[in-house]
Coordinates of C-alpha atoms in Angstrom, one line a residue:
M19 CA -31.4 -2.3 -19.6
K20 CA -27.5 -2.3 -18.2
S21 CA -26.8 -2.0 -14.4
L22 CA -24.8 0.0 -12.8
K23 CA -21.8 -3.0 -12.4
E24 CA -22.0 -3.7 -15.5
D25 CA -21.3 0.2 -16.8
Y26 CA -18.8 0.4 -14.2
F27 CA -17.0 -2.9 -15.2
N28 CA -16.7 -2.0 -19.7
A29 CA -15.7 1.2 -18.7
F30 CA -12.4 -0.4 -18.9
F31 CA -10.9 -3.2 -20.9
S32 CA -12.7 -3.5 -24.3
H33 CA -11.2 -6.4 -25.5
I34 CA -9.5 -9.8 -23.6
Y35 CA -6.7 -12.5 -24.6
V36 CA -7.4 -14.5 -22.7
E37 CA -4.6 -17.8 -23.1
E38 CA -6.5 -20.8 -25.0
S39 CA -4.9 -22.7 -21.9
V40 CA -6.7 -21.1 -18.7
R41 CA -9.5 -21.1 -21.0
K42 CA -12.0 -23.2 -19.1
L43 CA -10.7 -22.0 -15.8
P44 CA -12.8 -20.6 -13.6
R45 CA -11.5 -18.2 -12.1
T46 CA -11.3 -16.4 -16.0
K47 CA -14.3 -17.1 -16.6
E48 CA -15.3 -15.9 -13.1
I49 CA -13.2 -12.9 -14.6
L50 CA -15.1 -13.0 -17.9
S51 CA -18.4 -12.7 -16.3
K52 CA -17.6 -9.0 -15.2
F53 CA -16.6 -8.1 -18.5
P54 CA -20.3 -9.1 -21.9
S55 CA -19.0 -6.6 -24.1
A56 CA -15.8 -7.1 -24.0
K57 CA -14.4 -8.9 -27.5
I58 CA -13.1 -11.6 -25.9
I59 CA -9.4 -12.9 -28.0
E60 CA -8.2 -16.1 -27.7
I61 CA -3.8 -16.6 -27.6
G62 CA -1.5 -19.2 -27.4
H63 CA 0.7 -17.0 -24.8
Y64 CA 0.8 -13.6 -23.7
K65 CA 3.5 -12.4 -25.1
D66 CA 2.3 -13.4 -28.1
V67 CA 0.2 -9.9 -27.0
F68 CA 2.3 -7.9 -24.3
C69 CA 5.7 -8.3 -26.0
R70 CA 5.0 -7.0 -29.5
S71 CA 7.5 -5.0 -30.9
K72 CA 6.5 -1.1 -31.8
Q73 CA 4.5 -0.4 -28.1
C74 CA 4.1 3.0 -27.1
F75 CA 3.3 2.6 -23.5
T76 CA 1.8 6.2 -23.1
L77 CA -0.6 5.8 -25.5
Q78 CA -1.3 2.0 -24.7
H79 CA -2.5 3.5 -21.3
R80 CA -5.0 5.2 -22.9
S81 CA -6.9 2.2 -23.8
Q82 CA -5.6 -0.4 -21.8
N83 CA -6.7 -4.3 -22.8
L84 CA -6.8 -7.0 -20.5
I85 CA -4.6 -9.9 -20.5
L86 CA -5.5 -13.5 -18.5
A87 CA -2.9 -15.7 -18.2
A88 CA -0.9 -18.8 -16.4
K89 CA 2.6 -17.3 -15.3
R90 CA 5.0 -20.5 -15.3
G91 CA 8.7 -20.1 -14.5
T92 CA 10.2 -18.9 -11.5
L93 CA 7.2 -17.6 -9.5
I94 CA 9.7 -16.3 -6.7
Y95 CA 11.5 -13.2 -6.9
E96 CA 14.5 -12.3 -4.6
G97 CA 14.3 -8.8 -3.4
A98 CA 15.8 -5.9 -5.2
P99 CA 18.3 -3.8 -3.8
V100 CA 16.1 -0.6 -4.3
C101 CA 13.6 -2.0 -2.5
Q102 CA 13.1 -1.9 1.4
S103 CA 13.1 -5.5 4.1
F104 CA 12.0 -3.4 7.3
G105 CA 14.1 -6.0 8.7
N106 CA 13.6 -9.7 7.3
D107 CA 16.1 -11.6 6.6
H108 CA 14.1 -13.5 3.5
F109 CA 13.1 -11.3 1.6
Y110 CA 10.8 -11.7 -1.8
Y111 CA 8.1 -10.4 -3.8
T112 CA 5.7 -12.6 -6.3
S113 CA 3.8 -10.6 -9.6
C114 CA 0.7 -11.7 -9.2
M115 CA -0.4 -9.2 -11.7
M116 CA 1.7 -7.0 -14.0
N117 CA 1.0 -3.3 -15.1
C118 CA -1.6 -0.5 -13.6
V119 CA -4.6 1.4 -13.5
F120 CA -3.1 4.5 -12.3
D121 CA -0.5 6.4 -14.2
C122 CA 2.2 7.5 -12.6
E123 CA 4.7 9.0 -14.8
Y124 CA 8.1 8.2 -12.4
C125 CA 6.2 4.5 -12.6
Y126 CA 9.4 2.4 -13.1
L127 CA 6.8 -0.4 -14.9
K128 CA 7.0 2.5 -17.7
G129 CA 10.9 1.4 -18.0
M130 CA 10.4 -2.4 -17.1
Y131 CA 7.5 -3.7 -19.4
P132 CA 6.6 -3.0 -23.2
S133 CA 3.3 -2.5 -23.1
A134 CA 0.6 -1.2 -20.6
N135 CA -2.0 -3.8 -21.2
I136 CA -3.0 -5.4 -18.1
V137 CA -2.0 -9.3 -17.3
I138 CA -3.6 -11.4 -14.9
F139 CA -2.2 -14.4 -13.2
V140 CA -5.5 -16.8 -13.2
N141 CA -3.0 -19.7 -11.9
L142 CA -2.8 -18.3 -8.1
E143 CA -2.7 -21.0 -5.9
D144 CA 0.7 -22.5 -8.4
V145 CA 2.2 -19.0 -6.7
F146 CA 0.5 -20.5 -3.3
A147 CA 2.5 -23.7 -3.1
Q148 CA 5.7 -22.6 -4.5
V149 CA 5.0 -20.3 -1.2
E150 CA 5.2 -23.0 0.5
E151 CA 7.6 -25.3 -0.6
M152 CA 10.1 -22.2 0.4
L153 CA 8.5 -21.0 4.2
K154 CA 9.0 -24.8 5.2
S155 CA 13.0 -23.9 4.9
H156 CA 12.2 -20.2 6.4
P157 CA 10.0 -18.3 7.4
M158 CA 8.7 -14.9 3.9
Y159 CA 8.4 -10.8 3.9
L160 CA 7.2 -11.7 0.7
C161 CA 5.4 -7.8 -1.4
V162 CA 2.6 -9.0 -3.4
S163 CA 1.6 -6.0 -5.2
Y164 CA 5.0 -4.3 -6.3
D165 CA 4.7 -4.3 -9.8
T166 CA 0.7 -3.7 -9.7
D167 CA -2.2 -1.9 -7.5
L168 CA -4.0 -5.4 -6.7
L169 CA -6.9 -3.6 -4.1
A170 CA -7.2 -1.4 -7.4
L171 CA -8.5 -3.9 -9.2
E172 CA -10.0 -5.5 -5.9
Q173 CA -13.9 -5.7 -7.2
I174 CA -12.4 -8.1 -10.5
I175 CA -9.7 -10.0 -9.2
G176 CA -10.5 -10.6 -5.8
Y177 CA -6.6 -11.3 -5.1
A178 CA -5.5 -9.0 -1.9
E179 CA -8.6 -11.3 0.2
K180 CA -7.0 -14.5 -1.6
W181 CA -3.5 -13.4 -0.2
C182 CA -5.3 -12.6 3.6
A183 CA -6.6 -16.2 4.0
F184 CA -3.2 -17.6 2.2
T185 CA -1.2 -15.5 5.0
E186 CA -4.0 -16.6 7.6
K187 CA -3.0 -19.8 7.5
H188 CA 1.1 -19.6 8.1
E189 CA 2.4 -18.0 10.8
N190 CA 5.8 -17.7 9.3
L191 CA 4.9 -15.9 6.4
K192 CA 4.3 -11.7 6.1
I193 CA 2.9 -10.2 2.9
E194 CA 3.3 -6.4 2.4
I195 CA 0.0 -4.8 0.5
R196 CA 1.1 -1.8 -1.5
T197 CA -1.8 0.8 -3.1
K198 CA -1.9 4.5 -3.6
C199 CA -5.5 3.2 -4.1
A200 CA -8.0 4.7 -1.7
N201 CA -11.1 2.2 -1.6
R202 CA -13.3 2.4 1.3
L203 CA -15.7 -0.4 0.2
Y204 CA -12.5 -2.7 0.7
A205 CA -11.2 -0.8 4.3
R206 CA -14.8 -0.8 5.5
N207 CA -14.7 -4.6 4.5
A208 CA -11.0 -5.3 5.7
R209 CA -10.6 -7.9 8.6
P210 CA -7.6 -7.6 9.8
V211 CA -5.0 -10.3 9.7
P212 CA -1.2 -9.6 12.3
G213 CA 0.4 -11.2 9.0
V214 CA -0.7 -8.9 6.5
I215 CA -0.2 -5.3 5.7
Y216 CA -1.2 -2.5 3.6
A217 CA 1.3 -0.5 2.6
F218 CA 0.1 2.7 1.7
T219 CA 2.2 5.2 -1.1
L220 CA 1.6 9.0 0.3
S221 CA 2.8 12.1 -1.7
P222 CA 1.9 15.5 -1.4
Q223 CA -1.2 17.1 -3.1
A224 CA 1.2 18.4 -5.6
V225 CA 3.3 16.2 -6.9
I226 CA -0.5 13.5 -7.5
D227 CA -1.5 16.9 -9.5
A228 CA 1.4 16.8 -11.4
C229 CA 2.8 13.5 -12.0
E230 CA 0.6 10.7 -10.4
H231 CA -2.0 10.3 -12.8
C232 CA -5.2 8.6 -12.2
T233 CA -4.4 8.2 -9.3
P234 CA -6.7 9.0 -5.7
A235 CA -6.5 12.7 -4.4
L236 CA -4.2 12.0 -0.5
K237 CA -7.5 13.6 1.2
E238 CA -8.6 10.1 -0.7
R239 CA -6.0 7.7 0.5
L240 CA -5.7 9.7 4.6
S241 CA -9.3 8.9 5.0
C242 CA -9.1 5.4 4.1
V243 CA -5.4 4.5 5.7
A244 CA -7.4 6.5 8.9
E245 CA -10.5 3.6 8.1
M246 CA -8.7 0.4 8.4
V247 CA -6.0 1.8 11.3
K248 CA -9.3 2.2 13.4
R249 CA -10.3 -1.2 13.0
G250 CA -6.5 -2.0 13.6
I251 CA -5.8 -3.5 10.2
P252 CA -2.1 -3.1 10.4
V253 CA -0.5 -0.7 7.9
R254 CA 2.6 0.5 6.9
L255 CA 3.0 4.3 5.6
C256 CA 5.3 4.8 2.7
F257 CA 6.5 8.1 1.8
D258 CA 8.3 6.6 -1.1
P259 CA 9.0 7.8 -3.2
M260 CA 9.7 10.9 -2.4
I261 CA 9.9 13.9 -6.0
Y262 CA 11.5 16.4 -6.3
L263 CA 9.1 19.7 -7.3
P264 CA 10.4 23.5 -6.7
G265 CA 8.5 24.1 -3.7
W266 CA 9.0 20.3 -2.0
K267 CA 9.0 21.3 1.2
Q268 CA 6.4 23.6 1.8
Y269 CA 4.2 20.3 -0.8
Y270 CA 5.2 17.8 1.8
E271 CA 5.2 19.9 5.5
E272 CA 1.0 20.4 4.4
M273 CA 1.3 16.8 4.0
L274 CA 2.2 16.0 7.1
R275 CA 0.2 17.8 8.7
Q276 CA -3.0 16.3 7.0
V277 CA -1.8 13.1 8.0
Y278 CA -1.0 14.2 11.6
D279 CA -4.4 15.4 11.2
T280 CA -5.8 12.2 10.0
I281 CA -4.3 9.4 11.1
D282 CA -3.3 7.9 14.8
L283 CA 0.4 8.0 14.0
A284 CA 0.5 5.6 17.6
K285 CA -1.0 3.1 15.7
I286 CA 0.8 3.1 12.6
V287 CA 3.3 -0.4 12.4
D288 CA 5.8 1.6 10.8
V289 CA 7.0 4.5 8.2
S290 CA 9.0 4.3 4.9
V291 CA 11.3 6.9 3.9
G292 CA 13.0 6.6 0.0
S293 CA 13.6 9.7 -3.0
F294 CA 13.5 8.3 -6.4
R295 CA 15.8 6.1 -8.0
I296 CA 15.7 3.4 -10.8
S297 CA 17.5 1.3 -13.1
Q298 CA 19.7 3.7 -15.2
D299 CA 18.5 1.0 -18.4
Y300 CA 14.3 1.3 -17.2
L301 CA 15.0 5.2 -16.6
K302 CA 16.7 5.2 -20.9
K303 CA 13.0 3.6 -22.0
M304 CA 11.2 5.8 -19.6
R305 CA 12.5 9.1 -21.2
R306 CA 11.2 7.6 -25.2
Q307 CA 8.1 6.8 -23.7
E308 CA 7.6 10.6 -21.7
P309 CA 9.8 13.6 -23.7
D310 CA 7.7 15.3 -21.3
S311 CA 8.4 15.0 -18.5
A312 CA 9.9 17.2 -16.0
V313 CA 10.1 14.0 -13.5
V314 CA 11.7 11.5 -16.1
W315 CA 14.4 13.6 -17.2
F316 CA 15.2 15.6 -14.4
P317 CA 19.5 15.5 -13.9
F318 CA 20.0 12.6 -11.7
Q319 CA 23.1 11.1 -10.2
N320 CA 23.8 7.6 -11.8
E321 CA 25.5 5.1 -8.8
D322 CA 26.1 1.4 -9.7
G323 CA 23.3 1.1 -12.5
F324 CA 21.2 3.4 -10.6
Y325 CA 19.5 6.4 -11.3
H326 CA 19.1 8.5 -7.4
Y327 CA 19.0 12.9 -7.0
P328 CA 21.8 13.9 -6.8
N329 CA 23.4 13.2 -2.8
E330 CA 23.1 16.8 -1.6
L331 CA 19.5 17.0 -2.6
M332 CA 18.2 13.4 -2.1
E333 CA 20.6 13.5 1.8
Q334 CA 18.2 16.8 2.3
M335 CA 14.7 15.6 0.9
E336 CA 15.3 12.5 2.6
S337 CA 16.4 13.8 6.2
F338 CA 13.9 16.2 6.4
L339 CA 11.3 13.9 6.0
A340 CA 12.3 11.9 8.6
E341 CA 13.1 14.1 11.1
R342 CA 9.6 15.4 11.5
L343 CA 8.0 12.0 11.0
E344 CA 11.0 11.4 14.7
E345 CA 8.9 14.4 15.9
K346 CA 5.9 11.8 16.0
I347 CA 6.7 8.6 15.5
S348 CA 9.8 6.6 17.3
K349 CA 12.8 6.0 14.7
E350 CA 12.7 2.6 15.3
K351 CA 9.3 2.6 13.3
I352 CA 11.3 5.1 10.6
F353 CA 12.8 3.2 7.3
R354 CA 14.9 4.6 5.5
W355 CA 16.3 2.4 1.6
K356 CA 20.1 3.9 2.4
E357 CA 19.7 2.2 5.9

């Protein structure tokens, strides 16, 4: 008889592709042990599967497969101009996992990657080594969960906890773990690490229902945030990206009421506010993948190769939210992406 744990894990990833070079690594074996029913396929390089031509991201996302590989070449990247540095001079990100189990229509990964399959780079220690080398020259603010949602797969890979343990050893390192997850088990067991900020992306329930498919409800995310805040864990609230829907102001008002009723804002590290924006190249690919998405096909304005809402609407949305937040939290703690 199968255990409940085995049934849970085997609801995902019926096929797992494994690079031959990492097949015998302890971390690879540990991950594979959680999927006893999966078909294991050895490959030479993850791109042989991940970068095949004529893949349909949308269809593939309905039945994602897993790829275990080694990250080679560049491991740390400079922060992109559409992302917020939160006042940090040395802003970087890294991708120890690519793609996400959630299925948000507006997710830039759909324009960035040719495949919806999830890649886990099992050589995390190589990333740690490169971070340590860079820390010899200057402090770092490093985002480790931009191209995925680490907490959504924490039960499988445990990378969030490994990053916490690593960061705890380096006073000049600050990391952000961004998530839409509502992993209450993790929240109850996580420990405060001064250099680790958990950044929860929050959206009105109407936006979640319309286009953040497979993600936890707002109520569930807020419950997770409240648990972590209560336990003294540094938390950032990310109202980013704000998504336009007819009646958006009412939806965001209601969201803020839920936030105020659930979370002690005095204990929040800071807040991020930003409306949807994306590279023109990514949006072009996303529109091919999602021809029926109202969010993706909005008549955006192009500015220097990036699409965003028309200036008047963008300013209206972001100012509305920022001004409401200023009623509850100091202006110095509110970061807008264009400021």
